[in-house]
Backbone as numpy.savetxt, mean C-alpha at the origin, in Angstrom:
# Nx Ny Nz CAx CAy CAz Cx Cy Cz
-3.00 -38.80 29.01 -3.71 -37.62 28.76 -2.90 -36.19 28.83
-1.85 -36.25 29.81 -1.11 -35.21 29.67 -0.20 -34.86 28.31
0.08 -36.01 27.59 0.65 -35.64 26.22 -0.43 -35.12 25.37
-1.51 -35.33 25.46 -2.65 -34.63 24.43 -2.74 -33.32 25.13
-2.87 -32.94 26.29 -2.72 -31.57 26.64 -1.78 -30.50 26.13
-0.58 -31.59 26.15 0.73 -30.80 25.47 0.67 -30.53 24.11
-0.15 -31.06 23.52 -0.20 -30.98 22.10 -1.23 -29.71 21.65
-1.93 -29.60 22.52 -3.29 -28.44 22.41 -2.75 -27.42 22.04
-1.64 -26.65 22.63 -1.75 -25.33 22.04 -0.76 -25.26 20.73
-0.21 -26.63 20.26 0.28 -26.62 18.83 -0.70 -26.53 18.17
-1.77 -27.40 18.31 -2.94 -27.54 17.21 -3.92 -26.12 17.17
-3.84 -25.40 18.34 -4.57 -24.26 18.40 -3.68 -22.95 17.56
-2.45 -23.19 17.56 -1.47 -22.20 16.95 -1.75 -22.68 15.24
-1.69 -24.09 15.17 -1.75 -24.40 13.70 -3.17 -23.71 12.86
-4.26 -23.87 13.87 -5.57 -23.33 13.16 -5.37 -21.86 13.11
-4.75 -21.27 13.95 -4.70 -19.75 13.76 -3.91 -19.28 12.54
-2.49 -19.81 12.57 -1.93 -19.55 11.39 -2.66 -20.30 10.11
-3.28 -21.01 9.89 -3.87 -21.54 8.79 -4.91 -20.47 8.56
-5.65 -20.10 9.41 -6.76 -18.81 9.21 -6.17 -17.44 8.50
-4.89 -17.30 9.46 -4.22 -16.03 8.96 -3.90 -16.05 7.52
-3.13 -17.43 7.12 -2.88 -17.66 5.69 -3.76 -17.68 4.77
-5.12 -18.17 5.28 -6.39 -17.84 4.28 -6.80 -16.48 3.78
-6.66 -15.78 5.17 -7.02 -14.31 4.94 -6.17 -13.57 4.04
-4.88 -13.91 4.08 -3.91 -13.05 3.22 -4.21 -13.51 1.87
-4.11 -14.76 1.53 -4.64 -15.24 -0.05 -5.60 -14.74 -0.56
-6.95 -14.47 0.35 -7.78 -13.77 0.05 -7.60 -12.60 -0.23
-7.02 -11.72 0.51 -6.57 -10.50 0.14 -5.99 -10.24 -1.15
-5.04 -11.13 -1.20 -4.00 -10.95 -2.68 -4.97 -11.16 -3.86
-5.84 -12.30 -3.65 -6.68 -12.52 -4.80 -7.58 -11.30 -5.14
-8.37 -10.80 -4.04 -9.09 -9.59 -4.19 -8.33 -8.47 -4.87
-6.87 -8.50 -4.38 -6.13 -7.02 -4.96 -5.95 -7.61 -6.34
-5.42 -8.75 -7.01 -5.25 -9.28 -8.27 -6.50 -9.11 -9.23
-7.73 -9.17 -8.61 -9.07 -8.92 -9.42 -8.82 -7.11 -9.35
-8.79 -6.67 -8.49 -8.88 -4.98 -8.50 -7.94 -4.33 -9.20
-6.81 -4.93 -9.44 -5.52 -4.28 -9.91 -5.41 -4.71 -11.77
-6.34 -5.66 -11.79 -6.10 -6.37 -13.20 -6.04 -5.10 -14.45
-5.21 -5.10 -15.26 -5.09 -4.12 -16.53 -4.39 -2.85 -15.83
-3.85 -2.75 -14.74 -2.99 -1.49 -14.33 -1.72 -1.45 -14.76
-1.36 -0.23 -14.90 -0.09 -0.01 -15.65 1.03 -0.17 -14.07
0.49 0.36 -12.89 1.49 0.36 -12.03 0.56 -0.04 -10.87
0.86 -1.00 -9.97 0.16 -1.27 -8.78 1.07 -1.77 -7.71
0.45 -1.68 -6.28 1.08 -2.12 -5.17 0.30 -2.65 -4.18
0.66 -3.73 -3.40 0.01 -4.00 -2.21 0.89 -4.39 -1.14
0.49 -3.48 -0.12 1.45 -3.88 1.06 0.74 -3.81 2.32
1.53 -3.76 3.47 0.80 -3.39 4.80 0.00 -1.94 4.93
0.22 -1.21 4.01 -0.24 0.21 4.05 -1.53 0.30 3.09
-1.53 -0.78 2.36 -2.88 -0.63 1.49 -2.46 -1.12 0.04
-3.32 -0.69 -0.65 -3.34 -1.08 -2.34 -3.34 0.32 -3.13
-2.77 0.51 -4.27 -2.71 1.66 -5.00 -2.67 0.83 -6.54
-3.36 1.41 -7.34 -2.94 1.16 -8.80 -3.09 2.56 -9.60
-2.52 2.44 -10.80 -2.46 3.60 -11.87 -3.14 2.76 -12.95
-4.23 3.40 -13.16 -5.02 2.60 -14.46 -5.85 3.94 -15.19
-5.47 3.94 -16.56 -6.18 4.82 -17.14 -5.92 6.38 -17.00
-4.68 6.42 -16.14 -4.38 7.79 -16.29 -4.88 8.30 -14.66
-5.47 7.56 -13.83 -6.11 7.81 -12.83 -5.33 6.92 -11.58
-4.72 7.53 -10.31 -4.27 7.06 -9.51 -5.14 6.75 -8.36
-5.23 5.41 -8.03 -6.55 5.22 -6.92 -5.71 4.32 -5.68
-6.11 4.54 -4.40 -5.36 3.78 -3.39 -6.53 3.34 -2.39
-6.43 2.21 -1.96 -7.39 1.76 -0.89 -6.89 0.84 0.40
-7.59 0.70 1.29 -7.31 -0.04 2.42 -7.92 -1.33 2.45
-7.60 -2.23 3.14 -8.22 -3.39 3.10 -8.77 -3.66 4.44
-10.60 -3.60 4.54 -10.93 -3.69 5.65 -12.21 -4.73 5.77
-12.52 -5.37 6.54 -13.62 -6.33 6.83 -13.62 -7.05 5.71
-12.79 -7.50 4.90 -12.42 -8.63 3.68 -12.90 -7.97 2.44
-12.90 -6.81 2.34 -12.77 -5.91 1.24 -12.06 -4.78 0.70
-11.84 -4.13 -0.19 -10.96 -2.95 -0.56 -12.17 -1.73 -0.20
-11.50 -0.89 0.50 -12.35 0.48 0.98 -11.40 1.48 0.12
-12.12 2.12 -0.80 -11.39 3.30 -1.62 -11.03 4.48 -0.44
-9.66 4.86 -0.61 -9.47 6.03 0.30 -9.01 7.41 -0.42
-8.88 7.33 -1.69 -8.79 8.66 -2.51 -8.36 7.93 -3.88
-8.30 9.05 -4.73 -7.89 8.95 -6.33 -7.51 10.41 -6.68
-6.73 10.55 -7.72 -6.03 11.71 -8.21 -5.88 11.34 -9.80
-6.07 12.15 -10.87 -5.82 12.19 -11.88 -4.17 12.49 -12.18
-3.46 11.44 -12.75 -2.11 11.73 -12.78 -1.60 13.05 -13.65
-2.28 13.46 -14.51 -2.11 14.62 -15.31 -2.33 15.70 -14.49
-3.07 15.66 -13.49 -2.97 16.78 -12.34 -2.09 16.85 -11.30
-0.98 15.76 -11.17 0.04 15.70 -10.30 0.99 16.75 -10.39
1.27 17.55 -9.31 2.20 18.49 -9.61 3.60 18.18 -8.78
3.22 17.65 -7.55 4.42 17.19 -6.70 4.63 15.91 -5.93
5.56 15.09 -5.84 5.28 14.08 -4.93 6.24 14.22 -3.79
6.05 14.06 -2.40 7.18 13.96 -1.54 6.95 12.66 -0.79
8.34 12.35 -0.21 8.42 11.01 0.49 8.37 11.66 2.16
7.60 11.13 2.77 7.62 11.70 4.10 7.49 10.64 5.20
8.02 10.80 6.42 8.07 9.77 7.53 6.29 9.42 7.76
6.24 8.19 8.45 4.64 7.77 8.30 4.03 8.82 9.63
4.77 8.66 10.51 4.07 9.23 11.92 4.41 10.51 12.37
5.47 11.16 11.69 6.07 12.30 12.39 5.68 13.64 11.65
4.32 14.08 11.51 4.12 15.20 10.71 4.73 15.17 9.41
5.27 16.50 8.86 5.63 16.75 7.70 6.98 16.42 7.28
7.78 15.68 8.29 9.08 15.53 8.52 9.49 14.92 7.12
10.43 15.16 6.18 10.92 14.49 5.00 11.72 13.09 5.15
11.67 12.28 4.46 12.42 10.80 4.66 13.56 11.16 4.30
14.74 10.81 4.65 16.07 10.97 4.35 16.40 9.64 3.37
17.47 9.86 2.37 17.79 8.72 1.68 18.04 7.50 2.16
18.62 7.57 3.35 18.97 6.16 4.15 18.05 5.34 5.05
16.72 6.11 5.07 15.66 5.65 5.65 15.26 4.54 4.95
14.47 3.72 5.90 13.58 2.52 5.20 12.80 2.36 6.27
11.76 1.53 5.78 10.62 1.03 6.49 9.26 1.74 6.05
8.16 2.00 7.02 7.06 2.53 6.75 7.21 4.20 6.40
6.43 4.26 5.30 6.41 6.04 4.96 5.23 6.30 4.36
5.44 7.68 3.78 3.95 7.88 2.95 4.34 8.73 1.86
3.75 8.62 0.71 3.96 9.67 -0.31 2.79 10.58 -0.09
3.29 12.07 0.02 2.43 13.01 -0.13 2.16 13.43 -1.72
0.99 13.19 -2.39 0.82 13.49 -3.54 0.14 15.10 -3.41
0.57 15.85 -4.27 0.20 17.24 -4.32 -0.28 17.57 -5.87
-1.56 17.98 -6.09 -2.15 18.23 -7.34 -3.58 18.43 -7.18
-4.04 19.16 -8.26 -5.26 19.65 -7.94 -5.92 20.51 -7.32
-4.96 21.22 -6.53 -5.23 22.01 -5.34 -5.42 21.17 -4.06
-4.80 20.15 -3.94 -5.48 19.35 -2.82 -3.88 18.53 -2.29
-4.05 17.85 -1.28 -2.81 16.97 -0.86 -3.46 15.66 -0.47
-2.82 14.48 -0.65 -3.28 13.17 -0.48 -1.98 12.44 0.12
-2.28 11.62 1.19 -1.37 10.86 1.46 -1.48 9.32 1.26
-0.40 8.68 0.82 -0.56 7.30 0.20 0.46 6.57 0.88
0.03 5.62 1.81 0.93 5.03 2.80 1.78 3.80 1.96
3.03 3.73 2.59 3.86 2.67 2.01 4.30 1.80 3.18
4.81 0.65 2.84 5.40 -0.02 4.16 6.96 -0.25 3.91
7.42 0.26 2.78 8.71 0.15 2.24 9.26 1.37 1.69
10.12 2.27 2.28 10.41 3.31 1.47 11.42 3.19 0.23
11.86 2.06 0.06 12.73 1.82 -1.12 11.82 1.58 -2.34
10.38 1.20 -2.16 9.52 0.81 -3.09 8.65 2.03 -3.40
8.52 3.04 -2.25 7.94 4.34 -2.40 8.95 5.21 -3.14
10.05 5.23 -3.30 11.09 5.80 -4.21 10.83 5.59 -5.41
10.73 4.24 -5.82 10.46 3.64 -7.16 9.42 4.31 -7.84
8.12 4.23 -6.64 6.97 4.83 -7.04 7.09 6.41 -7.48
7.88 7.05 -7.02 7.84 8.41 -7.10 8.32 8.40 -8.77
9.53 7.91 -9.07 10.05 8.05 -10.27 8.95 7.74 -11.50
8.33 6.41 -11.17 7.24 5.86 -11.93 6.13 6.76 -12.32
5.29 7.52 -10.98 4.44 8.45 -11.20 4.70 9.49 -11.90
6.18 10.30 -11.51 6.35 11.29 -12.21 6.86 11.26 -14.01
7.14 10.17 -14.01 7.36 10.06 -15.52 6.09 9.66 -16.17
5.07 9.18 -15.68 3.85 9.10 -16.03 3.11 10.44 -16.38
3.42 11.16 -15.41 2.58 12.25 -15.18 3.12 13.63 -16.23
4.68 13.26 -16.33 5.11 14.13 -17.51 5.38 15.30 -16.84
5.72 15.39 -15.56 5.90 16.75 -14.96 7.57 16.87 -14.71
7.97 18.12 -14.70 9.20 18.47 -14.35 9.26 19.32 -13.31
9.93 18.88 -12.28 10.06 19.56 -10.75 11.20 20.51 -10.93
């Protein structure tokens, strides 16, 4: 009987890990459907984003579906800044890694697009600016 009780926490851990894996797989499948046909897309801990037909849209994953957070026409994009995620308007240095956000300025408004990886965000800046055909 004690041997069975020793295996019970491992069984519970296995069930929890299997459920988390199933949820992640579902999130990825929904993202692939949502981002189909996009020129540029990303999915990470900060949420999803896609560039499709000149429109940049970003979402968060909540309650088993993607919830739209904002959109911006790339042709109206004026400036993209890389900022730290939690400390106001502090710019991110080139040596920084980890969670950050892109501040998108265009159409007279500012938008924040979260990223879980600063290197990926830097690549996105180059892609977005080349697609918007802006010169800073």
